[in-house]
Coordinates of C-alpha atoms and ligand atoms in Angstrom, one line a residue:
X499 CA 47.3 115.0 -49.5
X500 CA 45.6 118.2 -48.5
X501 CA 44.2 119.4 -45.2
X502 CA 40.7 117.9 -45.2
X503 CA 41.9 114.5 -46.5
X504 CA 44.6 114.5 -43.8
X505 CA 41.9 115.2 -41.2
X506 CA 39.9 112.2 -42.4
X507 CA 43.0 110.0 -42.1
X508 CA 43.6 111.3 -38.6
X509 CA 40.1 110.6 -37.6
X510 CA 40.5 107.0 -38.8
X511 CA 43.8 106.7 -36.9
X512 CA 42.0 107.9 -33.8
X513 CA 39.7 104.9 -33.8
X514 CA 42.7 102.7 -33.2
X515 CA 43.1 104.4 -29.8
X516 CA 39.6 103.7 -28.7
X517 CA 38.5 101.0 -26.3
X518 CA 37.5 97.6 -27.7
X519 CA 33.8 98.4 -27.1
X520 CA 33.9 101.6 -29.0
X521 CA 36.1 100.2 -31.8
X522 CA 33.5 97.5 -32.3
X523 CA 30.9 100.3 -33.0
X524 CA 32.9 102.2 -35.6
X525 CA 33.6 100.7 -39.0
X526 CA 35.6 102.9 -41.4
X527 CA 36.1 101.9 -45.1
X528 CA 37.4 103.2 -48.3
X529 CA 34.7 103.2 -51.0
X530 CA 36.9 103.8 -54.0
X531 CA 39.8 105.9 -55.3
X532 CA 39.5 108.7 -57.7
X533 CA 42.4 108.9 -60.2
X534 CA 43.5 112.4 -61.3
X535 CA 46.8 113.7 -62.6
X536 CA 48.8 110.7 -61.6
X537 CA 47.3 110.7 -58.2
X538 CA 44.8 108.5 -56.5
X539 CA 42.6 110.1 -53.9
X540 CA 40.3 107.9 -51.6
X541 CA 36.7 108.4 -50.7
X542 CA 36.3 107.4 -47.1
X543 CA 33.1 106.3 -45.3
X544 CA 32.1 105.4 -41.8
X545 CA 29.4 103.1 -40.5
X546 CA 28.7 103.6 -36.8
X547 CA 26.4 101.6 -34.5
X548 CA 24.0 98.7 -35.0
X549 CA 24.9 96.1 -37.6
X550 CA 21.2 95.5 -38.2
X551 CA 20.7 97.4 -41.4
X552 CA 16.9 97.7 -40.9
X553 CA 17.6 99.9 -37.8
X554 CA 16.9 103.7 -38.1
X555 CA 19.8 105.3 -39.9
X556 CA 21.1 108.8 -40.2
X557 CA 23.4 109.6 -43.2
X558 CA 25.8 112.5 -43.1
X559 CA 27.4 113.7 -46.4
X560 CA 29.8 116.5 -47.2
X561 CA 32.2 117.8 -49.8
X562 CA 30.1 117.1 -52.9
X563 CA 31.2 120.5 -54.2
X564 CA 34.9 121.0 -53.7
X565 CA 34.7 124.7 -52.9
X566 CA 32.3 124.2 -50.1
X567 CA 34.9 123.0 -47.5
X568 CA 32.9 124.0 -44.5
X569 CA 30.4 121.1 -44.8
X570 CA 33.3 118.6 -44.6
X571 CA 34.7 120.6 -41.6
X572 CA 31.4 120.4 -39.8
X573 CA 31.1 116.7 -40.4
X574 CA 34.6 115.9 -39.3
X575 CA 34.2 118.1 -36.2
X576 CA 31.0 116.3 -35.3
X577 CA 32.5 112.8 -35.8
X578 CA 35.6 113.6 -33.8
X579 CA 33.7 114.8 -30.8
X580 CA 31.2 112.0 -31.2
X581 CA 34.0 109.4 -31.0
X582 CA 35.4 111.0 -27.9
X583 CA 32.0 111.1 -26.2
X584 CA 31.4 107.4 -27.1
X585 CA 34.5 106.5 -25.1
X586 CA 33.0 107.7 -21.8
X587 CA 29.2 107.8 -22.4
X588 CA 27.8 104.3 -21.8
X589 CA 24.3 105.6 -22.6
X590 CA 25.4 106.6 -26.0
X591 CA 27.1 103.3 -26.6
X592 CA 23.9 101.5 -25.6
X593 CA 21.7 103.7 -27.8
X594 CA 23.9 102.9 -30.8
X595 CA 22.8 99.3 -30.6
X596 CA 19.4 100.5 -31.9
X597 CA 20.3 103.0 -34.6
X598 CA 23.1 103.8 -37.0
X599 CA 25.1 106.7 -38.3
X600 CA 26.7 106.4 -41.7
X601 CA 28.8 109.1 -43.2
X602 CA 30.9 110.2 -46.2
X603 CA 32.5 113.5 -45.1
X604 CA 34.4 114.2 -48.4
X605 CA 32.7 113.0 -51.5
X606 CA 34.7 115.0 -54.1
X607 CA 38.4 114.9 -53.0
X608 CA 39.7 116.1 -56.4
X609 CA 37.4 119.1 -56.4
X610 CA 38.4 120.0 -52.8
X611 CA 42.1 119.6 -53.5
X612 CA 42.1 121.7 -56.6
X613 CA 39.6 124.3 -55.4
X614 CA 36.8 123.4 -57.9
X615 CA 33.1 123.0 -57.4
X616 CA 33.1 120.1 -59.9
X617 CA 35.0 116.8 -59.9
X618 CA 38.1 116.2 -62.0
X619 CA 36.1 115.7 -65.1
X620 CA 34.4 119.1 -64.7
X621 CA 31.1 117.5 -63.8
X622 CA 28.9 119.0 -61.1
X623 CA 28.0 115.9 -59.0
X624 CA 24.8 117.6 -57.9
X625 CA 23.6 117.8 -61.5
X626 CA 24.9 114.4 -62.7
X627 CA 21.9 112.1 -62.2
X628 CA 19.4 111.3 -65.0
X629 CA 16.6 113.2 -63.3
X630 CA 15.1 115.9 -65.5
X631 CA 13.5 118.9 -63.9
X632 CA 10.4 120.5 -65.3
X633 CA 10.9 123.3 -67.8
X634 CA 11.7 126.7 -66.2
X635 CA 10.4 130.0 -67.4
X636 CA 13.8 130.9 -68.8
X637 CA 17.0 129.0 -69.7
X638 CA 19.0 129.1 -66.5
X639 CA 22.4 127.6 -66.8
X640 CA 22.8 126.9 -63.0
X641 CA 19.9 124.3 -63.3
X642 CA 22.4 122.0 -65.1
X643 CA 23.4 121.7 -68.8
X644 CA 25.3 119.5 -71.2
X645 CA 27.0 122.3 -73.1
X646 CA 30.6 122.0 -71.9
X647 CA 32.6 120.9 -68.9
X648 CA 34.4 124.3 -69.0
X649 CA 31.2 125.9 -67.7
X650 CA 30.0 125.4 -64.1
X651 CA 26.9 123.2 -63.4
X652 CA 27.9 120.8 -66.2
X653 CA 25.9 117.6 -65.9
X654 CA 28.3 115.3 -67.7
X655 CA 27.4 112.8 -70.4
X656 CA 24.7 110.3 -69.7
X657 CA 26.9 108.3 -67.3
X658 CA 27.2 108.6 -63.6
X659 CA 30.6 109.8 -62.4
X660 CA 32.7 107.6 -60.2
X661 CA 32.1 109.7 -57.0
X662 CA 28.4 109.6 -57.7
X663 CA 28.5 105.8 -58.1
X664 CA 30.4 105.5 -54.8
X665 CA 27.8 107.5 -52.9
X666 CA 25.0 105.5 -54.6
X667 CA 26.2 102.1 -53.8
X668 CA 27.0 103.1 -50.2
X669 CA 23.5 104.6 -49.7
X670 CA 21.9 101.6 -51.3
X671 CA 23.8 99.2 -49.1
X672 CA 23.8 101.2 -45.8
X673 CA 20.6 103.3 -45.9
X674 CA 18.0 101.8 -48.1
X675 CA 17.5 98.6 -46.0
X676 CA 16.6 100.8 -43.0
X677 CA 12.9 101.1 -42.2
X678 CA 13.5 104.8 -41.5
X679 CA 16.4 106.8 -42.7
X680 CA 17.3 110.4 -43.0
X681 CA 20.2 111.9 -44.9
X682 CA 21.8 115.3 -44.4
X683 CA 24.1 116.6 -47.1
X684 CA 26.1 119.8 -46.3
X685 CA 26.5 122.5 -48.8
X686 CA 27.2 126.2 -48.6
X687 CA 26.9 129.3 -50.8
X688 CA 23.3 130.1 -51.6
X689 CA 21.6 133.1 -50.0
X690 CA 21.7 134.8 -46.6
X691 CA 19.9 132.2 -44.5
X692 CA 20.7 128.6 -43.7
X693 CA 18.2 126.5 -45.7
X694 CA 17.2 123.0 -44.8
X695 CA 15.7 121.5 -47.9
X696 CA 13.7 118.3 -48.4
X697 CA 12.9 116.9 -51.8
X698 CA 12.2 117.6 -54.5
X699 CA 14.7 119.6 -56.4
X700 CA 13.2 118.7 -59.7
X701 CA 9.7 120.0 -59.2
X702 CA 7.2 121.7 -56.9
X703 CA 5.0 118.6 -56.7
X704 CA 4.5 117.9 -53.0
X705 CA 7.1 115.5 -51.6
X706 CA 5.7 112.0 -51.1
X707 CA 6.6 112.1 -47.3
X708 CA 5.5 115.6 -46.7
X709 CA 3.4 114.7 -43.7
X710 CA 6.3 112.8 -42.1
X711 CA 8.6 115.7 -42.8
X712 CA 6.0 118.1 -41.3
X713 CA 5.7 116.1 -38.1
X714 CA 9.5 115.9 -37.7
X715 CA 9.8 119.6 -38.4
X716 CA 7.2 120.4 -35.8
X717 CA 9.1 118.5 -33.2
X718 CA 12.2 120.4 -34.1
X719 CA 10.5 123.8 -34.0
X720 CA 8.8 123.1 -30.7
X721 CA 12.1 121.7 -29.2
X722 CA 14.3 124.5 -30.6
X723 CA 12.0 127.5 -31.1
X724 CA 14.9 129.8 -31.8
X725 CA 16.5 127.7 -34.5
X726 CA 18.0 129.5 -37.5
X727 CA 16.9 127.4 -40.5
X728 CA 14.5 128.3 -43.3
X729 CA 12.9 124.9 -43.8
X730 CA 11.4 124.3 -47.2
X731 CA 11.0 122.0 -50.2
X732 CA 14.1 122.7 -52.3
X733 CA 12.0 123.7 -55.3
X734 CA 10.7 126.7 -53.3
X735 CA 14.2 128.2 -53.8
X736 CA 15.0 126.8 -57.3
X737 CA 14.6 123.6 -59.4
X738 CA 17.6 121.8 -60.9
X739 CA 18.2 118.9 -63.3
X740 CA 20.2 115.9 -62.2
X741 CA 19.8 116.3 -58.4
X742 CA 21.7 113.5 -56.6
X743 CA 19.1 113.1 -53.8
X744 CA 16.0 113.2 -56.0
X745 CA 17.7 110.3 -57.8
X746 CA 18.4 108.4 -54.6
X747 CA 14.9 109.0 -53.4
X748 CA 13.5 107.5 -56.7
X749 CA 15.8 104.5 -56.3
X750 CA 14.7 104.0 -52.7
X751 CA 11.1 103.9 -53.9
X752 CA 11.9 101.4 -56.6
X753 CA 14.0 99.1 -54.5
X754 CA 12.5 99.5 -51.0
X755 CA 8.9 100.8 -51.4
X756 CA 8.0 99.9 -47.8
X757 CA 10.8 102.0 -46.2
X758 CA 10.9 105.7 -45.5
X759 CA 14.1 107.5 -46.9
X760 CA 14.2 111.2 -46.5
X761 CA 17.3 113.0 -47.9
X762 CA 17.8 116.5 -46.6
X763 CA 20.2 119.1 -48.0
X764 CA 21.6 121.8 -45.8
X765 CA 22.6 124.9 -47.7
X766 CA 24.5 127.1 -45.4
X767 CA 23.9 130.7 -46.5
X768 CA 27.4 132.1 -47.1
X769 CA 26.2 135.5 -48.2
X770 CA 25.7 136.4 -44.5
X771 CA 29.4 135.7 -43.9
X772 CA 30.1 138.0 -46.9
X773 CA 27.9 140.7 -45.6
X774 CA 29.7 140.7 -42.3
X775 CA 33.1 140.5 -43.9
X776 CA 33.0 141.8 -47.5
X777 CA 36.7 141.3 -48.1
X778 CA 35.8 137.6 -48.4
X779 CA 34.4 138.4 -51.8
X780 CA 38.0 138.5 -53.1
X781 CA 38.9 135.1 -51.9
X782 CA 37.6 131.9 -53.5
X783 CA 37.9 130.2 -50.2
X784 CA 35.9 133.0 -48.6
X785 CA 33.0 132.9 -50.9
X786 CA 31.8 129.5 -49.7
X787 CA 33.3 129.3 -46.2
X788 CA 33.3 131.4 -43.1
X789 CA 36.8 132.9 -42.8
X790 CA 36.7 134.7 -39.5
X791 CA 37.5 132.3 -36.6
X792 CA 34.5 133.1 -34.3
X793 CA 32.1 132.9 -37.3
X794 CA 33.6 129.5 -38.1
X795 CA 33.2 128.2 -34.5
X796 CA 29.6 129.5 -34.5
X797 CA 28.9 127.7 -37.8
X798 CA 30.2 124.4 -36.4
X799 CA 28.3 124.7 -33.1
X800 CA 24.9 125.5 -34.4
X801 CA 24.7 122.6 -36.9
X802 CA 25.8 120.1 -34.2
X803 CA 22.4 120.9 -32.5
X804 CA 20.7 119.8 -35.7
X805 CA 22.7 116.6 -36.1
X806 CA 22.2 115.7 -32.5
X807 CA 18.4 116.3 -33.0
X808 CA 18.4 113.9 -35.9
X809 CA 20.1 111.2 -33.8
X810 CA 17.2 111.7 -31.3
X811 CA 14.7 111.3 -34.1
X812 CA 16.3 108.0 -35.0
X813 CA 15.9 106.8 -31.4
X814 CA 12.2 107.8 -31.3
X815 CA 10.8 107.1 -34.7
X816 CA 7.2 106.2 -34.0
X817 CA 6.4 109.7 -32.6
X818 CA 6.9 111.3 -36.0
X819 CA 6.6 108.6 -38.7
X820 CA 3.0 107.6 -37.7
X821 CA -0.1 109.8 -37.7
X822 CA -1.3 110.5 -34.2
Ligands
ZN273 ZN1 27.0 122.7 -52.9

């Protein structure tokens, strides 16, 4: 075990102490185990709220890249306080009869335990899908390659890794049947600003649900005018091969063409933590995660506002999914 996996186990234990009404609303499960060096590490998931899978659904994901621990910390922190609030907030209990939250806080336990971006096979799970991006101007290795698993951004062979398959079957089961669903996958490391990306990662073609995204963003920007995110299509920053969420999006179109599935990626800009505390450059932990305590607290707090906002979107879907 390691810190983050212990924290997930503690969170699951805490559900046992909840009242029967709350317990009935939270369903933890183990999706699979990843075998590595004589160990077997679980991937945990949570399904919270309505049992009606067509209800609006928010999906929270973290720890795809093992080095980016802060995303897992934000998710676990959110779930922990959400469970506590559920215990006394009857309005929140009532609202969860109409929407759902699903979560996988730690997708790549081997990577996180062994301080690697990739999984145990050296595969970058965010480059592992069969999606091919358009040709870039230059050969850029970070876009994903099949040269060697000794190099970062390795896509793997043509098969989907076990962690990827676990996320895929969970998302297909718990998100695709929803008429409206939004995913938020937490990453950290690129740039100075916190970027909120909608698809596509593969190309700059306009996203199919761009109008829906624009209306939701407009609600966010008018409700929280001083928000900190740079909101853009991912391809505005860079394009990549094998993106997990582009793949899930295509699958959702194929399997549930009448439903709206919008997977976001939050890329927390860790260079700002480096700028304020350059000594972090010398620590692998520090490059992708805020090290100073107050900066860590601030990181946690500001993203809770976003998660909370998405729960509100899920409770008020007609205002932004339909043209006025
Ligand atoms: Zn990442």
